CSV table of C-alpha atoms and ligand atoms in Angstrom, one decimal:
chain,number,residue,atom,x,y,z
A,5,UNK,CA,0.0,0.0,0.0
A,6,UNK,CA,1.4,3.4,-1.0
A,7,UNK,CA,1.9,6.0,1.7
A,8,UNK,CA,-1.0,8.4,2.0
A,9,UNK,CA,0.0,12.1,1.9
A,10,UNK,CA,0.0,13.9,5.2
A,11,UNK,CA,-0.5,17.6,5.1
A,12,UNK,CA,-0.1,20.1,7.9
A,13,UNK,CA,-2.5,23.1,7.5
A,14,UNK,CA,-2.2,26.5,9.2
A,15,UNK,CA,-4.8,29.3,9.4
A,16,UNK,CA,-4.4,32.8,10.9
A,17,UNK,CA,-6.2,35.1,8.5
A,18,UNK,CA,-8.4,36.8,11.1
A,19,UNK,CA,-9.2,36.0,14.8
A,20,UNK,CA,-8.7,32.2,14.9
A,21,UNK,CA,-5.3,30.5,15.2
A,22,UNK,CA,-5.7,27.0,13.8
A,23,UNK,CA,-3.7,24.0,12.8
A,24,UNK,CA,-4.7,20.6,11.4
A,25,UNK,CA,-3.3,17.4,10.0
A,26,UNK,CA,-5.2,15.9,7.1
A,27,UNK,CA,-4.6,12.8,5.1
A,28,UNK,CA,-6.8,10.7,2.8
A,29,UNK,CA,-8.6,7.4,3.2
A,30,UNK,CA,-8.6,4.3,1.0
A,31,UNK,CA,-11.1,5.9,-1.4
A,32,UNK,CA,-8.9,9.0,-1.7
A,33,UNK,CA,-11.3,11.2,0.3
A,34,UNK,CA,-9.8,13.6,2.9
A,35,UNK,CA,-9.4,12.3,6.5
A,36,UNK,CA,-9.0,14.8,9.3
A,37,UNK,CA,-6.5,13.5,11.9
A,38,UNK,CA,-6.5,16.6,14.1
A,39,UNK,CA,-8.2,20.0,14.0
A,40,UNK,CA,-7.2,22.5,16.6
A,41,UNK,CA,-8.8,26.0,16.7
A,42,UNK,CA,-8.1,28.7,19.2
A,43,UNK,CA,-10.5,31.6,19.1
A,44,UNK,CA,-9.7,35.2,20.2
A,45,UNK,CA,-13.3,36.1,21.0
A,46,UNK,CA,-12.4,37.1,24.5
A,47,UNK,CA,-9.7,39.5,23.3
A,48,UNK,CA,-11.8,41.4,20.8
A,49,UNK,CA,-15.1,41.3,22.7
A,50,UNK,CA,-14.7,44.6,24.5
A,51,UNK,CA,-13.7,46.4,21.3
A,52,UNK,CA,-16.8,45.3,19.4
A,53,UNK,CA,-14.8,43.9,16.5
A,54,UNK,CA,-11.4,42.4,15.6
A,55,UNK,CA,-8.4,44.7,16.4
A,56,UNK,CA,-5.7,43.6,13.9
A,57,UNK,CA,-2.7,44.4,16.0
A,58,UNK,CA,-4.0,42.5,19.0
A,59,UNK,CA,-5.1,39.6,16.7
A,60,UNK,CA,-1.6,39.4,15.2
A,61,UNK,CA,0.1,39.4,18.7
A,62,UNK,CA,-2.2,36.6,19.8
A,63,UNK,CA,-1.4,34.5,16.7
A,64,UNK,CA,2.3,35.0,17.4
A,65,UNK,CA,1.8,33.9,21.1
A,66,UNK,CA,-0.1,30.8,20.2
A,67,UNK,CA,1.0,29.5,16.8
A,68,UNK,CA,3.8,27.2,17.9
A,69,UNK,CA,1.8,25.3,20.5
A,70,UNK,CA,-1.3,25.1,18.3
A,71,UNK,CA,0.8,23.5,15.6
A,72,UNK,CA,2.5,21.2,18.1
A,73,UNK,CA,-0.9,20.2,19.5
A,74,UNK,CA,-2.3,19.4,16.0
A,75,UNK,CA,0.8,17.2,15.3
A,76,UNK,CA,0.6,15.5,18.7
A,77,UNK,CA,-3.2,14.8,18.4
A,78,UNK,CA,-2.7,13.4,14.9
A,79,UNK,CA,-0.2,10.9,16.3
A,80,UNK,CA,2.2,11.3,13.5
A,81,UNK,CA,5.9,12.2,13.7
A,82,UNK,CA,7.0,15.5,12.1
A,83,UNK,CA,9.2,13.7,9.5
A,84,UNK,CA,6.1,11.9,8.1
A,85,UNK,CA,4.6,15.3,7.0
A,86,UNK,CA,4.6,15.6,3.2
A,87,UNK,CA,3.8,19.3,2.8
A,88,UNK,CA,2.8,22.4,4.8
A,89,UNK,CA,-0.2,24.5,3.6
A,90,UNK,CA,-0.8,28.0,5.1
A,91,UNK,CA,-3.5,30.6,4.4
A,92,UNK,CA,-2.0,33.4,2.3
A,93,UNK,CA,-5.1,35.5,1.9
A,94,UNK,CA,-7.6,37.1,1.9
A,95,UNK,CA,-7.6,38.6,5.4
A,96,UNK,CA,-5.8,41.0,7.7
A,97,UNK,CA,-2.2,41.3,6.5
A,98,UNK,CA,-0.7,41.4,10.0
A,99,UNK,CA,-2.5,38.2,10.9
A,100,UNK,CA,-1.9,36.4,7.6
A,101,UNK,CA,1.8,37.0,7.8
A,102,UNK,CA,2.1,35.0,11.1
A,103,UNK,CA,0.7,31.7,9.7
A,104,UNK,CA,2.3,32.2,6.3
A,105,UNK,CA,5.8,32.8,7.7
A,106,UNK,CA,5.4,30.0,10.2
A,107,UNK,CA,4.3,27.6,7.5
A,108,UNK,CA,7.1,28.6,5.1
A,109,UNK,CA,9.7,28.2,7.9
A,110,UNK,CA,8.3,24.9,9.0
A,111,UNK,CA,8.3,23.5,5.4
A,112,UNK,CA,11.9,24.6,4.8
A,113,UNK,CA,13.1,23.2,8.1
A,114,UNK,CA,11.6,19.7,7.4
A,115,UNK,CA,12.6,20.1,3.7
A,116,UNK,CA,9.1,19.6,2.3
A,117,UNK,CA,7.0,21.6,-0.2
A,118,UNK,CA,5.1,24.6,0.9
A,119,UNK,CA,1.6,25.3,-0.4
A,120,UNK,CA,-0.1,28.8,-0.2
A,121,UNK,CA,-3.9,28.4,0.2
A,122,UNK,CA,-6.8,30.9,-0.5
A,123,UNK,CA,-8.9,31.0,2.7
A,124,UNK,CA,-12.1,31.3,0.6
A,125,UNK,CA,-11.1,28.1,-1.3
A,126,UNK,CA,-10.9,26.4,2.1
A,127,UNK,CA,-14.5,27.4,2.8
A,128,UNK,CA,-15.6,26.6,-0.8
A,129,UNK,CA,-14.3,23.0,-0.6
A,130,UNK,CA,-15.0,22.5,3.1
A,131,UNK,CA,-18.0,20.1,2.6
A,132,UNK,CA,-15.4,17.7,1.0
A,133,UNK,CA,-14.1,17.1,4.6
A,134,UNK,CA,-17.0,14.8,5.3
A,135,UNK,CA,-18.8,14.0,2.0
A,136,UNK,CA,-18.0,13.1,-1.6
A,137,UNK,CA,-18.7,16.1,-3.8
A,138,UNK,CA,-18.3,16.3,-7.5
A,139,UNK,CA,-17.8,19.5,-9.6
A,140,UNK,CA,-19.5,21.7,-10.7
A,141,UNK,CA,-21.7,23.0,-7.8
A,142,UNK,CA,-23.2,26.3,-6.8
A,143,UNK,CA,-21.8,27.8,-3.6
A,144,UNK,CA,-23.2,30.4,-1.3
A,145,UNK,CA,-20.4,31.6,1.0
A,146,UNK,CA,-21.7,33.6,3.9
A,147,UNK,CA,-19.1,34.6,6.5
A,148,UNK,CA,-18.0,37.6,8.5
A,149,UNK,CA,-16.0,39.1,5.6
A,150,UNK,CA,-17.7,37.6,2.5
A,151,UNK,CA,-21.1,37.0,0.9
A,152,UNK,CA,-21.0,35.6,-2.6
A,153,UNK,CA,-22.6,33.1,-4.9
A,154,UNK,CA,-20.0,31.2,-6.9
A,155,UNK,CA,-20.1,28.5,-9.6
A,156,UNK,CA,-17.4,26.1,-8.4
A,157,UNK,CA,-16.0,24.4,-11.6
A,158,UNK,CA,-12.9,22.7,-10.2
A,159,UNK,CA,-10.0,23.2,-7.8
A,160,UNK,CA,-8.8,26.8,-8.5
A,161,UNK,CA,-11.6,27.4,-11.0
A,162,UNK,CA,-14.5,29.6,-9.9
A,163,UNK,CA,-17.0,31.9,-11.6
A,164,UNK,CA,-18.5,34.6,-9.3
A,165,UNK,CA,-22.3,34.9,-10.0
A,166,UNK,CA,-23.0,37.5,-7.3
A,167,UNK,CA,-21.4,39.3,-4.4
A,168,UNK,CA,-22.3,41.8,-1.7
A,169,UNK,CA,-21.7,45.4,-2.9
A,170,UNK,CA,-21.1,46.6,0.7
A,171,UNK,CA,-21.3,44.7,4.0
A,172,UNK,CA,-20.9,40.9,4.4
A,173,UNK,CA,-23.9,39.1,5.9
A,174,UNK,CA,-21.9,38.0,9.1
A,175,UNK,CA,-20.8,41.5,9.6
A,176,UNK,CA,-24.4,42.7,9.3
A,177,UNK,CA,-25.5,40.2,12.0
A,178,UNK,CA,-22.6,41.3,14.2
A,179,UNK,CA,-23.4,45.0,13.8
A,180,UNK,CA,-27.1,44.5,14.4
A,181,UNK,CA,-26.1,42.6,17.6
A,182,UNK,CA,-23.9,45.5,18.6
A,183,UNK,CA,-26.7,48.0,18.1
A,184,UNK,CA,-28.8,45.8,20.4
A,185,UNK,CA,-26.1,45.8,23.1
A,186,UNK,CA,-24.7,42.4,22.4
A,187,UNK,CA,-20.9,41.6,22.5
A,188,UNK,CA,-19.0,40.8,19.4
A,189,UNK,CA,-19.4,38.4,17.6
A,190,UNK,CA,-23.2,38.7,18.2
A,191,UNK,CA,-24.4,36.8,15.1
A,192,UNK,CA,-25.3,33.6,17.0
A,193,UNK,CA,-27.0,35.6,19.7
A,194,UNK,CA,-29.3,37.4,17.2
A,195,UNK,CA,-30.6,33.9,16.3
A,196,UNK,CA,-31.5,33.3,19.9
A,197,UNK,CA,-33.1,36.7,20.4
A,198,UNK,CA,-35.1,36.4,17.2
A,199,UNK,CA,-36.7,33.2,18.4
A,200,UNK,CA,-38.5,35.2,21.1
A,201,UNK,CA,-39.7,38.1,18.9
A,202,UNK,CA,-42.4,39.0,16.4
A,203,UNK,CA,-40.8,39.0,12.9
A,204,UNK,CA,-43.6,41.2,11.6
A,205,UNK,CA,-43.2,44.1,14.0
A,206,UNK,CA,-40.7,46.2,11.9
A,207,UNK,CA,-40.8,46.6,8.2
A,208,UNK,CA,-37.2,46.8,7.1
A,209,UNK,CA,-35.6,47.6,3.7
A,210,UNK,CA,-34.3,45.0,1.3
A,211,UNK,CA,-31.6,46.8,-0.7
A,212,UNK,CA,-31.3,45.8,-4.4
A,213,UNK,CA,-34.0,43.2,-3.9
A,214,UNK,CA,-35.5,43.8,-7.4
A,215,UNK,CA,-32.3,44.5,-9.3
A,216,UNK,CA,-28.6,43.6,-9.5
A,217,UNK,CA,-29.1,39.8,-10.3
A,218,UNK,CA,-27.9,37.7,-7.4
A,219,UNK,CA,-25.7,40.5,-6.0
A,220,UNK,CA,-26.4,41.4,-2.4
A,221,UNK,CA,-26.5,44.6,-0.3
A,222,UNK,CA,-26.9,44.9,3.5
A,223,UNK,CA,-25.7,48.5,4.3
A,224,UNK,CA,-29.2,50.0,4.0
A,225,UNK,CA,-30.7,47.4,6.2
A,226,UNK,CA,-28.0,48.1,8.8
A,227,UNK,CA,-28.7,51.8,8.7
A,228,UNK,CA,-32.5,51.2,9.2
A,229,UNK,CA,-31.7,49.0,12.3
A,230,UNK,CA,-29.5,51.7,13.7
A,231,UNK,CA,-32.4,54.2,13.5
A,232,UNK,CA,-34.9,51.9,15.1
A,233,UNK,CA,-32.5,50.6,17.8
A,234,UNK,CA,-32.2,54.2,19.2
A,235,UNK,CA,-35.9,54.2,20.1
A,236,UNK,CA,-36.0,50.7,21.6
A,237,UNK,CA,-37.0,50.6,25.3
A,238,UNK,CA,-38.1,47.1,26.2
A,239,UNK,CA,-36.5,43.7,26.0
A,240,UNK,CA,-39.5,42.6,23.8
A,241,UNK,CA,-38.8,45.3,21.3
A,242,UNK,CA,-35.2,44.1,21.1
A,243,UNK,CA,-36.5,40.5,20.4
A,244,UNK,CA,-38.9,41.9,17.8
A,245,UNK,CA,-36.2,43.9,16.0
A,246,UNK,CA,-33.9,40.8,16.0
A,247,UNK,CA,-36.7,38.7,14.6
A,248,UNK,CA,-37.7,41.3,11.9
A,249,UNK,CA,-34.0,41.6,10.9
A,250,UNK,CA,-33.6,37.8,10.5
A,251,UNK,CA,-36.9,37.6,8.6
A,252,UNK,CA,-35.7,40.3,6.2
A,253,UNK,CA,-32.4,38.4,5.7
A,254,UNK,CA,-34.3,35.2,4.9
A,255,UNK,CA,-36.5,37.0,2.3
A,256,UNK,CA,-33.4,38.5,0.7
A,257,UNK,CA,-31.6,35.1,0.6
A,258,UNK,CA,-34.6,33.4,-0.8
A,259,UNK,CA,-35.0,35.8,-3.7
A,260,UNK,CA,-31.3,36.0,-4.5
A,261,UNK,CA,-30.7,32.2,-4.2
A,262,UNK,CA,-33.5,31.6,-6.8
A,263,UNK,CA,-31.8,34.0,-9.2
A,264,UNK,CA,-28.4,32.3,-8.5
A,265,UNK,CA,-30.0,28.9,-9.3
A,266,UNK,CA,-31.1,30.3,-12.7
A,267,UNK,CA,-27.7,31.8,-13.4
A,268,UNK,CA,-25.9,28.6,-12.3
A,269,UNK,CA,-28.1,26.5,-14.6
A,270,UNK,CA,-27.4,28.8,-17.5
A,271,UNK,CA,-23.6,28.4,-16.9
A,272,UNK,CA,-23.6,24.7,-16.5
A,273,UNK,CA,-25.5,21.9,-18.3
A,274,UNK,CA,-25.8,19.4,-15.4
A,275,UNK,CA,-28.0,16.5,-14.4
A,276,UNK,CA,-27.2,16.6,-10.7
A,277,UNK,CA,-27.8,20.1,-9.2
A,278,UNK,CA,-25.8,20.7,-6.0
A,279,UNK,CA,-26.0,23.8,-3.7
A,280,UNK,CA,-23.3,24.1,-1.0
A,281,UNK,CA,-23.7,26.7,1.8
A,282,UNK,CA,-20.5,27.5,3.7
A,283,UNK,CA,-19.0,30.1,6.1
A,284,UNK,CA,-19.9,31.0,9.7
A,285,UNK,CA,-23.4,32.3,8.9
A,286,UNK,CA,-24.3,28.8,7.5
A,287,UNK,CA,-24.6,27.8,11.2
A,288,UNK,CA,-27.9,29.8,11.4
A,289,UNK,CA,-30.7,27.3,11.8
A,290,UNK,CA,-33.4,29.5,10.1
A,291,UNK,CA,-31.1,30.2,7.1
A,292,UNK,CA,-30.4,26.4,6.9
A,293,UNK,CA,-34.0,25.4,6.9
A,294,UNK,CA,-35.0,28.1,4.4
A,295,UNK,CA,-32.3,27.0,2.0
A,296,UNK,CA,-33.0,23.3,2.5
A,297,UNK,CA,-36.7,23.9,1.6
A,298,UNK,CA,-35.7,26.0,-1.4
A,299,UNK,CA,-33.4,23.2,-2.7
A,300,UNK,CA,-36.3,20.7,-2.4
A,301,UNK,CA,-38.5,23.0,-4.5
A,302,UNK,CA,-35.9,23.4,-7.2
A,303,UNK,CA,-34.5,19.9,-7.3
A,304,UNK,CA,-31.1,20.8,-5.7
A,305,UNK,CA,-29.2,18.7,-3.3
A,306,UNK,CA,-28.3,21.0,-0.3
A,307,UNK,CA,-25.0,20.4,1.4
A,308,UNK,CA,-23.7,22.1,4.5
A,309,UNK,CA,-20.2,21.5,6.0
A,310,UNK,CA,-20.5,20.0,9.5
A,311,UNK,CA,-20.7,22.8,12.1
A,312,UNK,CA,-17.1,22.3,13.2
A,313,UNK,CA,-16.0,23.2,9.6
A,314,UNK,CA,-18.4,26.1,9.1
A,315,UNK,CA,-16.3,28.7,10.9
A,316,UNK,CA,-12.6,29.3,10.4
A,317,UNK,CA,-10.5,26.2,10.8
A,318,UNK,CA,-7.2,24.7,9.4
A,319,UNK,CA,-8.7,21.4,8.3
A,320,UNK,CA,-10.2,23.1,5.3
A,321,UNK,CA,-6.8,24.7,4.6
A,322,UNK,CA,-4.9,21.4,4.9
A,323,UNK,CA,-7.6,19.7,2.7
A,324,UNK,CA,-7.0,22.3,-0.1
A,325,UNK,CA,-3.3,21.7,0.5
A,326,UNK,CA,-3.9,18.0,0.0
A,327,UNK,CA,-5.7,18.5,-3.3
A,328,UNK,CA,-2.9,20.8,-4.5
A,329,UNK,CA,-0.3,18.4,-3.3
A,330,UNK,CA,-1.7,15.6,-5.5
A,331,UNK,CA,-1.4,18.0,-8.5
A,332,UNK,CA,2.1,19.1,-7.4
A,333,UNK,CA,0.8,22.7,-7.2
A,334,UNK,CA,3.5,23.9,-4.8
A,335,UNK,CA,4.3,27.5,-3.9
A,336,UNK,CA,7.6,29.3,-3.7
A,337,UNK,CA,8.8,30.5,-0.3
A,338,UNK,CA,8.5,34.1,-1.4
A,339,UNK,CA,4.7,33.7,-2.0
A,340,UNK,CA,3.3,37.1,-0.6
A,341,UNK,CA,0.4,37.7,1.7
A,342,UNK,CA,-2.6,38.6,-0.3
A,343,UNK,CA,-5.0,40.7,1.8
A,344,UNK,CA,-7.4,40.8,-1.2
A,345,UNK,CA,-7.5,37.5,-3.1
A,346,UNK,CA,-10.8,36.8,-4.9
A,347,UNK,CA,-11.6,33.3,-6.0
A,348,UNK,CA,-12.7,34.5,-9.4
A,349,UNK,CA,-9.8,36.8,-10.4
A,350,UNK,CA,-11.7,37.9,-13.5
A,351,UNK,CA,-14.8,39.2,-11.6
A,352,UNK,CA,-14.9,43.0,-11.4
A,353,UNK,CA,-14.5,44.8,-8.0
A,354,UNK,CA,-18.1,45.5,-6.9
A,355,UNK,CA,-17.7,47.5,-3.7
A,356,UNK,CA,-18.3,51.1,-2.6
A,357,UNK,CA,-20.3,54.1,-3.5
A,358,UNK,CA,-21.1,54.6,-7.2
A,359,UNK,CA,-21.0,50.9,-8.0
A,360,UNK,CA,-23.3,50.1,-10.9
A,361,UNK,CA,-25.0,46.7,-10.8
B,23,KG4,O1,-16.6,32.0,8.5
B,23,KG4,P1,-16.5,32.7,9.8
B,23,KG4,O2,-16.2,31.8,11.1
B,23,KG4,O3,-15.3,33.7,9.8
B,23,KG4,C1,-15.0,34.5,8.7
B,23,KG4,O4,-14.3,34.1,7.8
B,23,KG4,O5,-15.6,35.6,8.7
B,23,KG4,O6,-17.8,33.5,10.0
B,23,KG4,C2,-18.0,34.3,11.2
B,23,KG4,C3,-19.3,35.0,11.1
B,23,KG4,C4,-19.5,36.1,12.2
B,23,KG4,O7,-19.9,37.3,11.6
B,23,KG4,C5,-20.6,35.4,13.0
B,23,KG4,O8,-21.4,36.3,13.7
B,23,KG4,C6,-21.4,34.7,12.0
B,23,KG4,O9,-20.4,34.1,11.2
B,23,KG4,N1,-22.3,33.6,12.6
B,23,KG4,C7,-23.6,33.7,12.6
B,23,KG4,C8,-24.1,32.5,13.3
B,23,KG4,N2,-22.9,31.8,13.7
B,23,KG4,C9,-21.9,32.5,13.3
B,23,KG4,N3,-24.5,34.5,12.0
B,23,KG4,C10,-25.8,34.3,12.2
B,23,KG4,N4,-26.3,33.2,12.8
B,23,KG4,C11,-25.5,32.3,13.4
B,23,KG4,N5,-26.0,31.3,14.1
B,24,ZN,ZN1,-13.6,32.4,7.0
């Protein structure tokens, strides 16, 4: 039996320091041997968002023991590692450089190839960590920094169908939470508050609902919440605003996903229609059930990564590293950090005032 590749993955693009060892099973599917994630939630809580300098310092403090723990838990010895894969972008440059430099140094010390990985590609392929998944498929990536619909054609081959033109959905959940007095990251709390409220209480705007294809926009919704939140006096009103916000998000996602289905089908002639929903916001139960129902109506198979691989982790980075290792797609040791690194490099930049959609 030939030796299965063993890949060490490292992730430090934002506020999670993570390391993982991934190999493959007899059928060639990824097998996670260890997956260590250390969150910095406590550090950034009081600031209401991630403070890059503090995040980078924390990555520096933790990275060596997180990597050691990942290797120890995988029960392999260092000399058996075949390649080291680190996130090179997108993300906060001071954070990215910690995991990227560590990965390059580690690879050169053990004299094995180094592989630079796009963090978004990690999210995009994350369902492969626990299920067989064939290309092409439609992907909705909803995280703290990104909200996009992508047609996933192959490893490294993506076509963006739609993206947010302003805020990401996770960021909108977090900012809404902040306006309701909830500590960062408040996204998961909004879901709990919403379950106690009346979703019909507040009528909130749905920006670019009737135009812009499957592009998304959440800035106007956030501004409307800011105005209402100033007049809120009771706990029940808080619950009602959270519920109305979540209901509005569901309506936006429903409409835009239907458009994305049509665009995906125009792009790809396929028998088996697959819709993958990845990123931290994919943990939201209401969003999950909405998209599962929509998939049933439109003959799509819905796939969510397991909860442990929805948020930032290094198993998804090691897994992309494994795919690239098999194709001998190695990176040079002078590979730069890429704070902006879109999956579809040909897609136009759609952010900021004056954007025409
Ligand atoms: O993918 P992720 O862990 O990190 C990024 O790459 O951004 O996503 C984190 C985001 C945060 O904005 C967080 O509030 C949001 O995902 N999130 C949720 C839920 N769980 C996490 N948003 C809404 N409902 C949830 N249950
Ligand atoms: Zn992420």
